[in-house]
CSV table of C-alpha atoms in Angstrom, one decimal:
chain,number,residue,atom,x,y,z
N,1,MET,CA,-31.8,-55.8,71.9
N,2,ALA,CA,-35.4,-56.7,72.5
N,3,ILE,CA,-35.9,-54.9,75.2
N,4,LEU,CA,-35.4,-51.5,73.3
N,5,LYS,CA,-38.2,-52.4,70.4
N,6,ASP,CA,-40.4,-49.8,72.0
N,7,PHE,CA,-38.2,-47.2,71.5
N,8,GLU,CA,-37.2,-47.7,67.8
N,9,GLU,CA,-39.8,-45.1,67.3
N,10,LEU,CA,-39.3,-42.7,69.6
N,11,VAL,CA,-35.6,-42.7,67.9
N,12,VAL,CA,-37.1,-42.5,64.4
N,13,SER,CA,-39.5,-39.5,65.2
N,14,ALA,CA,-36.7,-37.1,66.4
N,15,ARG,CA,-34.5,-37.8,63.7
N,16,ARG,CA,-34.3,-34.6,61.4
N,17,GLY,CA,-35.9,-34.7,57.4
N,18,GLN,CA,-32.9,-36.7,55.2
N,19,GLU,CA,-32.2,-34.9,52.8
N,20,ALA,CA,-31.6,-36.0,48.9
N,21,GLY,CA,-28.3,-38.5,48.9
N,22,CYS,CA,-27.8,-38.9,52.8
N,23,ARG,CA,-27.5,-42.3,54.1
N,24,LEU,CA,-27.4,-42.9,58.0
N,25,GLN,CA,-24.6,-44.8,59.2
N,26,ALA,CA,-25.1,-47.6,61.5
N,27,MET,CA,-24.1,-46.6,65.6
N,28,ARG,CA,-20.6,-47.7,65.7
N,29,GLU,CA,-18.4,-48.5,68.4
N,30,GLY,CA,-14.8,-47.6,69.8
N,31,SER,CA,-12.2,-47.1,72.2
N,32,VAL,CA,-9.0,-44.5,73.3
N,33,SER,CA,-6.3,-45.7,75.4
N,34,CYS,CA,-5.7,-43.0,77.6
N,35,LEU,CA,-3.1,-41.7,80.5
N,36,GLY,CA,-4.0,-40.9,83.9
N,37,PRO,CA,-1.8,-39.7,86.6
N,38,HIS,CA,-1.3,-44.0,87.5
N,39,GLY,CA,-1.6,-45.4,84.5
N,40,LEU,CA,-3.3,-46.1,81.3
N,41,HIS,CA,-7.3,-46.6,81.4
N,42,ARG,CA,-9.4,-47.4,77.7
N,43,MET,CA,-12.3,-44.9,77.6
N,44,ALA,CA,-15.2,-46.4,75.1
N,45,TYR,CA,-17.6,-44.1,72.5
N,46,THR,CA,-19.9,-44.6,70.4
N,47,GLU,CA,-20.1,-43.2,67.0
N,48,TRP,CA,-23.2,-42.0,64.7
N,49,GLY,CA,-22.6,-40.6,61.4
N,50,ASP,CA,-20.3,-40.5,57.8
N,51,PRO,CA,-16.5,-41.6,59.7
N,52,ALA,CA,-15.3,-39.6,57.4
N,53,ASN,CA,-17.5,-36.4,57.5
N,54,GLU,CA,-14.9,-33.3,59.1
N,55,ARG,CA,-17.8,-31.8,60.8
N,56,VAL,CA,-18.1,-33.7,64.6
N,57,LEU,CA,-19.9,-33.1,67.1
N,58,VAL,CA,-19.5,-34.3,70.7
N,59,CYS,CA,-21.5,-35.7,73.2
N,60,VAL,CA,-20.3,-35.7,76.8
N,61,HIS,CA,-22.6,-36.9,78.9
N,62,GLY,CA,-23.9,-35.9,82.9
N,63,LEU,CA,-22.3,-37.6,86.1
N,64,THR,CA,-23.7,-40.7,86.8
N,65,ARG,CA,-24.4,-41.2,83.5
N,66,ASN,CA,-23.2,-42.5,79.7
N,67,GLY,CA,-22.7,-41.3,75.9
N,68,ARG,CA,-25.8,-43.9,75.0
N,69,ASP,CA,-28.0,-40.8,76.7
N,70,PHE,CA,-27.7,-39.4,73.1
N,71,ASP,CA,-28.7,-41.9,71.0
N,72,VAL,CA,-31.8,-40.4,69.8
N,73,LEU,CA,-30.1,-36.9,69.4
N,74,ALA,CA,-27.3,-38.3,67.8
N,75,ASN,CA,-29.9,-40.2,65.2
N,76,ALA,CA,-31.2,-37.0,64.8
N,77,LEU,CA,-28.1,-35.5,64.0
N,78,ALA,CA,-26.4,-37.9,61.6
N,79,CYS,CA,-26.8,-36.6,58.5
N,80,ASP,CA,-24.8,-33.3,59.4
N,81,TYR,CA,-22.1,-34.3,62.0
N,82,ARG,CA,-19.6,-37.4,62.7
N,83,VAL,CA,-21.5,-37.6,66.2
N,84,VAL,CA,-19.1,-38.9,68.6
N,85,CYS,CA,-20.2,-39.4,72.4
N,86,PRO,CA,-17.7,-41.4,74.9
N,87,ASP,CA,-18.4,-43.1,78.1
N,88,VAL,CA,-16.3,-40.8,81.0
N,89,VAL,CA,-13.9,-43.4,82.9
N,90,GLY,CA,-15.6,-44.9,85.2
N,91,ARG,CA,-18.2,-44.8,83.2
N,92,GLY,CA,-20.3,-47.0,80.5
N,93,ARG,CA,-17.9,-49.5,78.8
N,94,SER,CA,-15.3,-46.9,80.0
N,95,ASP,CA,-12.6,-48.9,82.5
N,96,ARG,CA,-12.9,-48.3,86.1
N,97,LEU,CA,-10.0,-46.3,87.7
N,98,PHE,CA,-8.0,-48.1,90.5
N,99,PHE,CA,-7.6,-45.1,92.6
N,100,SER,CA,-10.6,-43.0,92.8
N,101,ASP,CA,-9.2,-39.6,93.5
N,102,ASP,CA,-8.4,-39.5,89.4
N,103,TYR,CA,-11.9,-39.0,88.7
N,104,ALA,CA,-11.7,-35.4,88.1
N,105,LEU,CA,-12.1,-32.9,85.5
N,106,PRO,CA,-7.5,-32.9,84.6
N,107,THR,CA,-7.8,-37.0,83.2
N,108,TYR,CA,-11.5,-36.3,81.7
N,109,ALA,CA,-10.3,-33.3,80.4
N,110,ASN,CA,-7.1,-34.9,79.3
N,111,ASP,CA,-9.2,-38.5,77.8
N,112,MET,CA,-11.4,-35.7,75.4
N,113,MET,CA,-7.8,-34.1,73.9
N,114,VAL,CA,-6.9,-37.7,73.5
N,115,LEU,CA,-10.7,-39.1,71.9
N,116,ILE,CA,-10.3,-35.7,69.9
N,117,ALA,CA,-6.9,-36.5,68.2
N,118,ARG,CA,-8.2,-39.8,67.3
N,119,LEU,CA,-10.9,-37.9,65.8
N,120,GLY,CA,-8.9,-36.6,63.0
N,121,VAL,CA,-10.2,-32.9,63.3
N,122,ASP,CA,-8.8,-30.0,64.3
N,123,SER,CA,-11.9,-28.2,65.9
N,124,VAL,CA,-14.5,-29.7,67.0
N,125,HIS,CA,-18.4,-29.2,68.5
N,126,TRP,CA,-20.0,-30.0,71.4
N,127,LEU,CA,-22.7,-30.8,73.6
N,128,GLY,CA,-22.2,-31.3,77.4
N,129,THR,CA,-24.7,-31.8,80.0
N,130,SER,CA,-24.0,-31.1,83.0
N,131,MET,CA,-20.4,-32.7,84.0
N,132,GLY,CA,-19.6,-33.0,80.3
N,133,GLY,CA,-20.8,-28.6,80.0
N,134,LEU,CA,-17.9,-28.5,83.0
N,135,ILE,CA,-15.3,-30.3,81.3
N,136,GLY,CA,-16.8,-28.7,77.3
N,137,MET,CA,-16.3,-25.1,79.7
N,138,PHE,CA,-12.4,-25.8,80.7
N,139,LEU,CA,-11.4,-26.7,77.1
N,140,ALA,CA,-13.0,-24.3,75.8
N,141,SER,CA,-11.5,-21.6,77.9
N,142,LEU,CA,-8.5,-22.7,77.0
N,143,PRO,CA,-6.1,-21.0,74.7
N,144,GLY,CA,-6.2,-22.7,71.2
N,145,SER,CA,-9.0,-24.7,72.7
N,146,PRO,CA,-10.2,-27.2,69.4
N,147,ILE,CA,-13.9,-26.1,70.1
N,148,SER,CA,-15.7,-24.3,68.1
N,149,ARG,CA,-18.8,-24.2,69.2
N,150,MET,CA,-20.5,-25.2,72.0
N,151,VAL,CA,-24.0,-26.0,74.2
N,152,LEU,CA,-23.9,-26.1,77.9
N,153,ASN,CA,-27.0,-28.6,78.9
N,154,ASP,CA,-28.2,-27.6,82.3
N,155,VAL,CA,-24.7,-26.3,83.6
N,156,GLY,CA,-22.7,-23.3,84.4
N,157,PRO,CA,-19.8,-21.2,86.0
N,158,LEU,CA,-22.0,-21.3,89.4
N,159,ILE,CA,-23.6,-24.3,90.6
N,160,ALA,CA,-26.1,-24.0,93.4
N,161,LEU,CA,-25.0,-26.3,96.5
N,162,ASP,CA,-28.4,-27.3,97.4
N,163,ALA,CA,-28.6,-29.2,94.4
N,164,LEU,CA,-25.3,-30.8,94.9
N,165,GLN,CA,-26.0,-31.9,98.6
N,166,ARG,CA,-29.3,-33.7,96.8
N,167,ILE,CA,-26.9,-35.5,94.8
N,168,GLY,CA,-25.0,-36.7,97.5
N,169,GLU,CA,-27.6,-38.5,99.1
N,170,TYR,CA,-27.7,-41.0,96.0
N,171,LEU,CA,-24.4,-40.9,94.8
N,172,GLY,CA,-22.4,-43.9,94.5
N,173,LYS,CA,-25.1,-45.4,96.9
N,174,ALA,CA,-27.6,-47.4,94.4
N,175,PRO,CA,-28.6,-50.6,95.0
N,176,ASP,CA,-28.0,-53.5,93.4
N,177,PHE,CA,-31.5,-54.7,91.5
N,178,ALA,CA,-33.5,-57.9,91.0
N,179,ASP,CA,-34.5,-56.9,87.8
N,180,LEU,CA,-34.8,-54.4,85.1
N,181,ALA,CA,-38.2,-53.2,86.8
N,182,GLU,CA,-36.4,-53.0,89.8
N,183,ALA,CA,-33.9,-50.6,88.5
N,184,GLU,CA,-36.2,-48.5,86.6
N,185,ALA,CA,-37.9,-47.7,89.5
N,186,TYR,CA,-34.5,-46.7,91.1
N,187,VAL,CA,-34.1,-45.0,87.8
N,188,ARG,CA,-37.2,-43.2,87.6
N,189,PHE,CA,-37.1,-41.6,91.1
N,190,VAL,CA,-33.4,-40.2,91.6
N,191,CYS,CA,-34.0,-38.9,88.1
N,192,ALA,CA,-37.2,-37.7,88.3
N,193,PRO,CA,-36.2,-34.0,87.4
N,194,PHE,CA,-35.2,-35.3,83.7
N,195,GLY,CA,-39.0,-34.0,83.2
N,196,LYS,CA,-42.6,-35.6,82.2
N,197,LEU,CA,-41.2,-39.0,80.0
N,198,THR,CA,-43.0,-41.8,78.9
N,199,ASP,CA,-42.4,-45.3,79.7
N,200,ALA,CA,-40.4,-46.3,77.0
N,201,GLN,CA,-38.2,-43.3,78.0
N,202,TRP,CA,-37.7,-44.3,81.2
N,203,ARG,CA,-37.2,-47.6,79.7
N,204,TYR,CA,-34.0,-46.7,77.6
N,205,MET,CA,-33.1,-44.5,80.4
N,206,THR,CA,-32.6,-47.3,82.7
N,207,VAL,CA,-31.1,-50.2,80.3
N,208,VAL,CA,-28.8,-47.4,79.2
N,209,GLY,CA,-28.0,-46.4,82.2
N,210,THR,CA,-27.6,-49.6,84.1
N,211,ARG,CA,-25.6,-53.3,83.2
N,212,PRO,CA,-26.1,-56.6,83.9
N,213,LYS,CA,-24.0,-58.4,87.0
N,214,PRO,CA,-21.9,-61.2,86.8
N,215,GLY,CA,-24.1,-63.7,89.2
N,216,GLY,CA,-27.3,-62.2,88.0
N,217,GLY,CA,-29.4,-59.1,88.4
N,218,PHE,CA,-27.6,-54.7,87.4
N,219,GLU,CA,-26.5,-52.5,88.8
N,220,MET,CA,-26.3,-48.6,87.3
N,221,SER,CA,-23.4,-48.5,84.9
N,222,TYR,CA,-21.4,-46.6,87.2
N,223,ASP,CA,-18.5,-47.1,89.6
N,224,ARG,CA,-19.6,-46.2,92.6
N,225,ALA,CA,-16.0,-44.6,93.9
N,226,ILE,CA,-17.2,-41.7,92.1
N,227,ALA,CA,-18.9,-40.7,95.0
N,228,ALA,CA,-15.5,-39.8,96.8
N,229,PRO,CA,-14.0,-37.3,94.6
N,230,TYR,CA,-17.8,-35.7,93.9
N,231,GLN,CA,-17.6,-35.1,98.5
N,232,LYS,CA,-14.1,-34.2,98.2
N,233,GLY,CA,-14.5,-31.5,95.5
N,234,PHE,CA,-18.0,-30.0,96.5
N,235,LEU,CA,-19.8,-31.2,99.0
N,236,GLU,CA,-17.1,-30.0,101.4
N,237,ALA,CA,-16.7,-26.4,99.1
N,238,LYS,CA,-18.3,-23.6,101.0
N,239,GLU,CA,-19.0,-22.2,97.2
N,240,VAL,CA,-18.9,-23.9,93.5
N,241,SER,CA,-17.7,-20.7,91.1
N,242,LEU,CA,-16.1,-21.2,87.6
N,243,TRP,CA,-16.2,-17.5,86.3
N,244,PRO,CA,-12.8,-16.4,85.2
N,245,MET,CA,-13.3,-20.2,84.0
N,246,TYR,CA,-16.3,-18.6,82.0
N,247,ASP,CA,-15.2,-15.5,81.1
N,248,ALA,CA,-12.3,-16.7,78.9
N,249,ILE,CA,-14.9,-18.7,76.8
N,250,ARG,CA,-14.5,-17.2,73.3
N,251,CYS,CA,-16.8,-19.9,71.0
N,252,PRO,CA,-20.0,-18.4,70.4
N,253,THR,CA,-22.3,-20.7,72.7
N,254,MET,CA,-26.2,-21.6,73.6
N,255,VAL,CA,-27.3,-22.7,77.5
N,256,LEU,CA,-30.1,-24.7,78.1
N,257,ARG,CA,-31.6,-24.6,81.3
N,258,GLY,CA,-34.4,-27.2,82.6
N,259,ALA,CA,-37.3,-24.1,83.3
N,260,GLN,CA,-37.3,-26.5,87.3
N,261,SER,CA,-33.1,-26.9,87.4
N,262,ASP,CA,-32.1,-26.2,90.7
N,263,ILE,CA,-28.5,-27.0,88.9
N,264,LEU,CA,-28.4,-24.2,86.8
N,265,LEU,CA,-30.5,-20.9,88.5
N,266,HIS,CA,-32.3,-18.3,86.4
N,267,ALA,CA,-30.5,-15.6,87.9
N,268,THR,CA,-26.9,-17.2,87.0
N,269,ALA,CA,-28.3,-18.4,83.4
N,270,VAL,CA,-29.0,-14.9,82.4
N,271,GLU,CA,-25.8,-13.3,83.7
N,272,MET,CA,-23.5,-15.4,81.3
N,273,THR,CA,-25.7,-13.8,78.5
N,274,THR,CA,-23.3,-11.2,79.5
N,275,ARG,CA,-19.8,-12.3,80.3
N,276,GLY,CA,-18.2,-13.7,78.4
N,277,PRO,CA,-18.6,-15.9,75.5
N,278,GLN,CA,-22.5,-13.9,75.7
N,279,ALA,CA,-24.7,-16.9,75.6
N,280,LYS,CA,-28.0,-17.5,74.1
N,281,LEU,CA,-30.3,-18.9,76.4
N,282,VAL,CA,-32.8,-21.0,76.1
N,283,GLU,CA,-34.7,-22.2,78.9
N,284,VAL,CA,-36.5,-26.1,78.8
N,285,PRO,CA,-40.2,-25.8,80.0
N,286,ASP,CA,-41.5,-28.6,82.3
N,287,VAL,CA,-37.3,-30.1,82.9
N,288,GLY,CA,-35.4,-30.1,86.1
N,289,HIS,CA,-32.0,-30.8,85.9
N,290,ALA,CA,-31.5,-32.0,82.7
N,291,PRO,CA,-32.8,-32.5,79.4
N,292,MET,CA,-32.5,-35.5,77.9
N,293,PHE,CA,-33.0,-34.8,74.5
N,294,LEU,CA,-35.2,-37.3,74.0
N,295,GLU,CA,-38.0,-34.9,72.6
N,296,GLU,CA,-38.2,-33.4,69.2
N,297,SER,CA,-38.3,-29.9,70.7
N,298,GLN,CA,-35.1,-30.3,72.6
N,299,VAL,CA,-32.7,-32.1,69.4
N,300,ARG,CA,-34.2,-29.4,67.5
N,301,MET,CA,-33.3,-26.6,70.1
N,302,VAL,CA,-29.8,-28.2,69.9
N,303,GLN,CA,-29.7,-28.9,65.9
N,304,ASP,CA,-31.2,-25.2,65.3
N,305,PHE,CA,-27.7,-23.4,67.6
N,306,MET,CA,-25.3,-25.8,65.9
N,307,LEU,CA,-26.1,-25.2,62.0
N,308,SER,CA,-27.6,-21.9,62.7
N,309,ALA,CA,-23.7,-20.7,60.9
N,310,PRO,CA,-20.1,-22.4,59.9
N,311,GLY,CA,-17.7,-22.5,63.1
């Protein structure tokens, strides 16, 4: 798309220095058919790097976003990994579900296991932002988990309810937009905790986070119906604590926390370094919920941890 031309230099600047003999592959698109509680649905994904590379990194996005959020990071790690970025069902190019209650962790986890089976590998590294981190925590806590190394991006086993209320104020309520400029103004407002992004970065977050409407204009690229189970599962809860799940995780884990995050509080992140996998904690300055890996420094944080040791 011509509108993304301004973003090309950003993608290139975040790319890891390539070793001799490393040839980047173009982004590819695919999908898998998954079985949910009420039938089949299609989950789309983008893929970067050598398709024969057995070292696989799965990157899973946040609640209202999609796999294209990871374009810069995936491009940067494509020489080391086969990087796969799914659109969780109900988002991006994936199908919308007929029953809103099916937008839930068991559905998402089942879909990810189908995807991993499609990739034909026994284990994967995992990067999960917010909701994507919760899915990763669930899978990594299970005996025989395919996740052998994990980065949790601004999410943990204890979720601040004030922040959940903040998200609930806009979730599923996005208006339709006459044009991308109108959409960008909305994205800048609701996604302000992403930090001080450049104009090119905000435009890119808008382009990959919206989709054209058949009759003209644009809408956010997620099913508004995801708000219903969110309301039941989070906003009506008195406390959201997943410490037993976290304590069962055994794979090497790093926690990235936006230093201004209202989702993952500092005290919770520190406790995550002493329990369960005893995660490594890195805080990202001048960012709330959540770091989006559009800056080289943020990409390097993931890169250094993922490639620090085999596993």
